[in-house]
Amino acid sequence: MTEAEVVEHVAAELDAGRGGRIVTPNVDICRAAARDAALRELVNTADLVVADGMPLVWASRLLGDPLPERVTGADLIWSLSKRAARRGWPVYLLGGPPGVAVAAARELASVFPLLKVAGVESPPHAFDRTAAGRERVLRRVTAARPKVVFVGLGFPRQDQLIASLCRRLPDAWFVGCGAAIAFASGMVPRAPGWMRDAGLEWAFRLGSEPGRLARRYLVDDLPFAVRLLTGCLVERCRR
């Protein structure tokens, strides 16, 4: 799906009283899912799975079954909030360091004045390591009765939490959106458009946060991306 088609699909499902969840895999998520059957199941059972990573789009092209475009959580938080403001759907922002979700809600509301923010929360670090901490967050989100929930806790934590929330709010839509809340807040810069289009957003983020991201991008993800693209090229040649 394109980003616009995702928004239309969510709108149609909400109109029909049905909820769902969106997973936005990038190379790092695919690498984790390839190694772990439980994480793979978490991705495969989502209602929508869209490629938040240009290497995945390139791989689909090599296989001759191209995805229409990259669809990122960082973009969906804006396009779905725009539709939510128009339709009166309450939204909930969950994730990020202290103050980030509040700042993101303020930025979104400044662009979409009719947006209803049902709640914002930046839960304590490792809140979900205890049943009590996890339950507190689940209760707060459930009590707010949102229709669209953006959860930015990183994979797989955000998607595991979303799986639990779906059972309590079956008529809401959930987006596991990684750093999207931080980007929307303006407190974390996002790569310029030309870098995103060229598949270089990872390089911008690496330059911004080398200490946190160097191992993930260079040691873990880059070799996996090379193997992925090489495997797709070999498969194309074999066909």
Coordinates of C-alpha atoms in Angstrom, one line a residue:
M1 CA 0.0 0.0 0.0
T2 CA 0.9 3.6 -0.4
E3 CA 0.7 5.9 2.6
A4 CA -2.5 7.4 1.3
E5 CA -4.0 3.9 0.9
V6 CA -3.1 3.0 4.5
V7 CA -4.9 6.1 5.7
E8 CA -8.0 5.2 3.6
H9 CA -7.9 1.6 4.8
V10 CA -7.8 2.7 8.5
A11 CA -10.6 5.2 7.9
A12 CA -12.8 2.5 6.3
E13 CA -12.1 0.0 9.1
L14 CA -12.9 2.6 11.8
D15 CA -16.1 3.5 10.1
A16 CA -17.0 -0.2 10.2
G17 CA -16.2 -0.4 13.9
R18 CA -13.1 -2.5 13.4
G19 CA -9.7 -1.9 14.8
G20 CA -6.2 -3.2 13.9
R21 CA -2.5 -2.8 14.2
I22 CA 0.2 -1.6 11.8
V23 CA 3.8 -2.8 11.9
T24 CA 6.4 -0.8 10.1
P25 CA 9.4 -3.0 9.5
N26 CA 12.8 -1.7 8.6
V27 CA 16.0 -3.7 8.2
D28 CA 16.6 -3.9 11.9
I29 CA 13.1 -5.3 12.5
C30 CA 13.5 -7.8 9.7
R31 CA 16.8 -8.9 11.0
A32 CA 15.2 -9.6 14.5
A33 CA 12.2 -11.4 12.9
A34 CA 14.5 -13.6 10.8
R35 CA 16.2 -14.9 13.9
D36 CA 13.2 -15.3 16.2
A37 CA 10.0 -17.1 15.4
A38 CA 7.9 -15.3 18.0
L39 CA 8.9 -11.9 16.7
R40 CA 8.3 -13.1 13.1
E41 CA 4.8 -14.1 14.2
L42 CA 4.3 -10.7 15.8
V43 CA 5.0 -9.1 12.4
N44 CA 3.1 -11.6 10.3
T45 CA -0.1 -11.4 12.4
A46 CA -0.4 -7.6 12.1
D47 CA -3.4 -6.2 10.0
L48 CA -1.1 -4.1 7.9
V49 CA 2.7 -4.4 7.4
V50 CA 4.4 -1.6 5.5
A51 CA 8.0 -1.1 4.6
D52 CA 9.7 1.6 6.8
G53 CA 13.1 1.2 5.1
M54 CA 14.3 1.7 1.5
P55 CA 16.3 -1.5 1.4
L56 CA 13.0 -3.4 1.7
V57 CA 11.6 -1.5 -1.2
W58 CA 14.7 -2.2 -3.2
A59 CA 14.5 -5.9 -2.4
S60 CA 10.9 -6.0 -3.6
R61 CA 12.0 -4.4 -6.9
L62 CA 14.8 -7.0 -7.3
L63 CA 12.2 -9.8 -6.8
G64 CA 10.0 -8.3 -9.5
D65 CA 7.1 -7.6 -7.1
P66 CA 7.8 -3.9 -6.2
L67 CA 6.2 -2.2 -3.2
P68 CA 4.6 1.1 -4.3
E69 CA 6.6 3.2 -1.9
R70 CA 8.2 3.4 1.5
V71 CA 5.6 4.0 4.3
T72 CA 7.2 5.2 7.6
G73 CA 5.8 5.6 11.1
A74 CA 7.3 9.1 11.0
D75 CA 5.0 10.0 8.1
L76 CA 1.9 8.1 9.3
I77 CA 1.8 10.0 12.6
W78 CA 1.1 13.1 10.5
S79 CA -1.2 11.7 7.8
L80 CA -3.3 9.7 10.3
S81 CA -3.5 12.6 12.7
K82 CA -4.7 14.8 9.8
R83 CA -7.5 12.4 9.1
A84 CA -8.2 12.0 12.8
A85 CA -8.6 15.7 13.2
R86 CA -11.0 15.8 10.3
R87 CA -13.0 12.9 11.5
G88 CA -12.9 13.6 15.3
W89 CA -11.0 10.5 16.2
P90 CA -9.2 10.9 19.6
V91 CA -5.5 10.0 19.4
Y92 CA -3.1 8.8 22.0
L93 CA 0.7 9.2 22.0
L94 CA 2.7 6.7 24.0
G95 CA 6.5 6.7 24.1
G96 CA 9.7 8.7 24.1
P97 CA 11.7 10.3 26.9
P98 CA 10.0 12.5 29.5
G99 CA 8.2 15.5 27.8
V100 CA 8.6 14.2 24.2
A101 CA 5.0 12.9 23.9
V102 CA 3.6 16.1 25.3
A103 CA 5.7 18.2 22.8
A104 CA 4.7 15.9 19.9
A105 CA 1.0 16.4 20.8
R106 CA 1.5 20.2 21.0
E107 CA 3.2 20.2 17.5
L108 CA 0.5 18.0 16.0
A109 CA -2.3 20.1 17.5
S110 CA -0.6 23.3 16.2
V111 CA -0.8 21.9 12.6
F112 CA -4.2 20.3 13.0
P113 CA -6.2 22.5 15.5
L114 CA -9.2 20.2 15.5
L115 CA -7.1 17.2 16.6
K116 CA -8.5 15.6 19.8
V117 CA -5.6 14.2 22.0
A118 CA -7.0 11.6 24.3
G119 CA -3.8 11.2 26.2
V120 CA 0.0 11.4 26.1
E121 CA 2.5 9.4 28.0
S122 CA 6.2 8.9 28.2
P123 CA 6.4 5.8 30.5
P124 CA 9.4 5.2 32.8
H125 CA 12.3 3.2 31.3
A126 CA 11.7 -0.5 31.5
F127 CA 8.1 0.0 32.8
D128 CA 7.1 -3.2 31.0
R129 CA 9.6 -5.4 32.8
T130 CA 7.1 -5.8 35.6
A131 CA 3.5 -6.9 35.4
A132 CA 2.4 -3.9 37.5
G133 CA 4.2 -1.3 35.4
R134 CA 2.8 -2.8 32.2
E135 CA -0.7 -3.0 33.6
R136 CA -0.7 0.7 34.7
V137 CA 0.0 1.8 31.2
L138 CA -2.5 -0.6 29.7
R139 CA -5.2 0.7 32.0
R140 CA -4.4 4.4 31.3
V141 CA -4.6 3.9 27.5
T142 CA -7.8 1.8 27.7
A143 CA -9.5 4.4 30.0
A144 CA -8.8 7.2 27.4
R145 CA -10.8 5.3 24.7
P146 CA -8.7 6.6 21.8
K147 CA -9.4 5.6 18.2
V148 CA -5.8 5.9 17.0
V149 CA -2.8 5.1 19.1
F150 CA 0.9 5.8 18.2
V151 CA 3.3 3.7 20.3
G152 CA 7.0 4.6 20.0
L153 CA 8.9 2.3 22.2
G154 CA 11.0 0.5 19.7
F155 CA 10.6 -3.1 18.3
P156 CA 9.5 -5.5 19.7
R157 CA 8.4 -3.7 23.0
Q158 CA 6.0 -1.4 21.2
D159 CA 4.4 -4.2 19.2
Q160 CA 4.1 -6.6 22.1
L161 CA 2.3 -3.9 24.1
I162 CA 0.1 -3.1 21.1
A163 CA -0.9 -6.8 20.9
S164 CA -2.2 -6.5 24.5
L165 CA -3.9 -3.2 23.9
C166 CA -5.7 -4.6 20.8
R167 CA -7.6 -7.1 23.0
R168 CA -8.8 -4.3 25.3
L169 CA -9.6 -1.8 22.6
P170 CA -10.7 -3.9 19.6
D171 CA -12.2 -0.9 17.8
A172 CA -9.0 1.2 17.8
W173 CA -6.0 1.3 15.4
F174 CA -2.5 1.1 16.7
V175 CA 0.8 2.1 15.0
G176 CA 4.1 0.9 16.2
C177 CA 6.1 4.0 15.1
G178 CA 9.6 3.8 16.7
A179 CA 11.1 7.3 16.8
A180 CA 8.1 9.0 15.1
I181 CA 6.9 10.6 18.3
A182 CA 10.3 12.1 18.9
F183 CA 10.5 13.4 15.4
A184 CA 7.0 14.9 15.6
S185 CA 8.0 16.7 18.8
G186 CA 10.8 18.5 17.0
M187 CA 13.2 17.5 19.7
V188 CA 14.9 15.0 17.5
P189 CA 15.8 16.1 14.0
R190 CA 14.8 14.0 11.0
A191 CA 16.8 13.6 7.8
P192 CA 16.0 16.0 4.9
G193 CA 13.6 14.7 2.2
W194 CA 16.3 14.0 -0.3
M195 CA 18.2 11.7 2.1
R196 CA 15.0 9.8 2.9
D197 CA 14.2 9.4 -0.8
A198 CA 17.8 8.1 -1.5
G199 CA 17.6 5.6 1.4
L200 CA 20.2 7.5 3.4
E201 CA 18.1 8.4 6.5
W202 CA 20.1 5.8 8.5
A203 CA 23.3 7.8 7.7
F204 CA 21.7 11.0 9.0
R205 CA 20.6 9.3 12.2
L206 CA 24.0 7.7 12.6
G207 CA 25.7 11.1 12.3
S208 CA 23.2 12.5 14.9
E209 CA 23.5 9.6 17.4
P210 CA 26.7 7.7 16.7
G211 CA 27.2 6.3 20.2
R212 CA 23.7 4.7 20.3
L213 CA 23.3 3.7 16.7
A214 CA 26.8 2.7 15.4
R215 CA 26.7 -0.9 16.4
R216 CA 23.1 -1.4 15.3
Y217 CA 23.5 0.2 11.9
L218 CA 27.1 -0.9 11.0
V219 CA 27.6 -4.2 12.8
D220 CA 24.1 -5.7 12.8
D221 CA 22.0 -4.1 10.1
L222 CA 24.4 -3.4 7.2
P223 CA 25.5 -7.0 6.8
F224 CA 21.9 -8.2 6.9
A225 CA 20.8 -5.6 4.3
V226 CA 23.7 -6.7 2.0
R227 CA 22.7 -10.4 2.4
L228 CA 19.0 -9.5 1.8
L229 CA 19.7 -7.6 -1.4
T230 CA 22.2 -10.1 -2.7
G231 CA 19.8 -12.9 -2.0
C232 CA 17.0 -11.1 -3.9
L233 CA 19.4 -10.4 -6.8
V234 CA 20.4 -14.1 -7.0
E235 CA 16.8 -15.1 -6.9
R236 CA 16.0 -12.7 -9.7
C237 CA 18.8 -14.1 -11.8
R238 CA 17.8 -17.7 -11.1
R239 CA 14.3 -16.9 -12.4

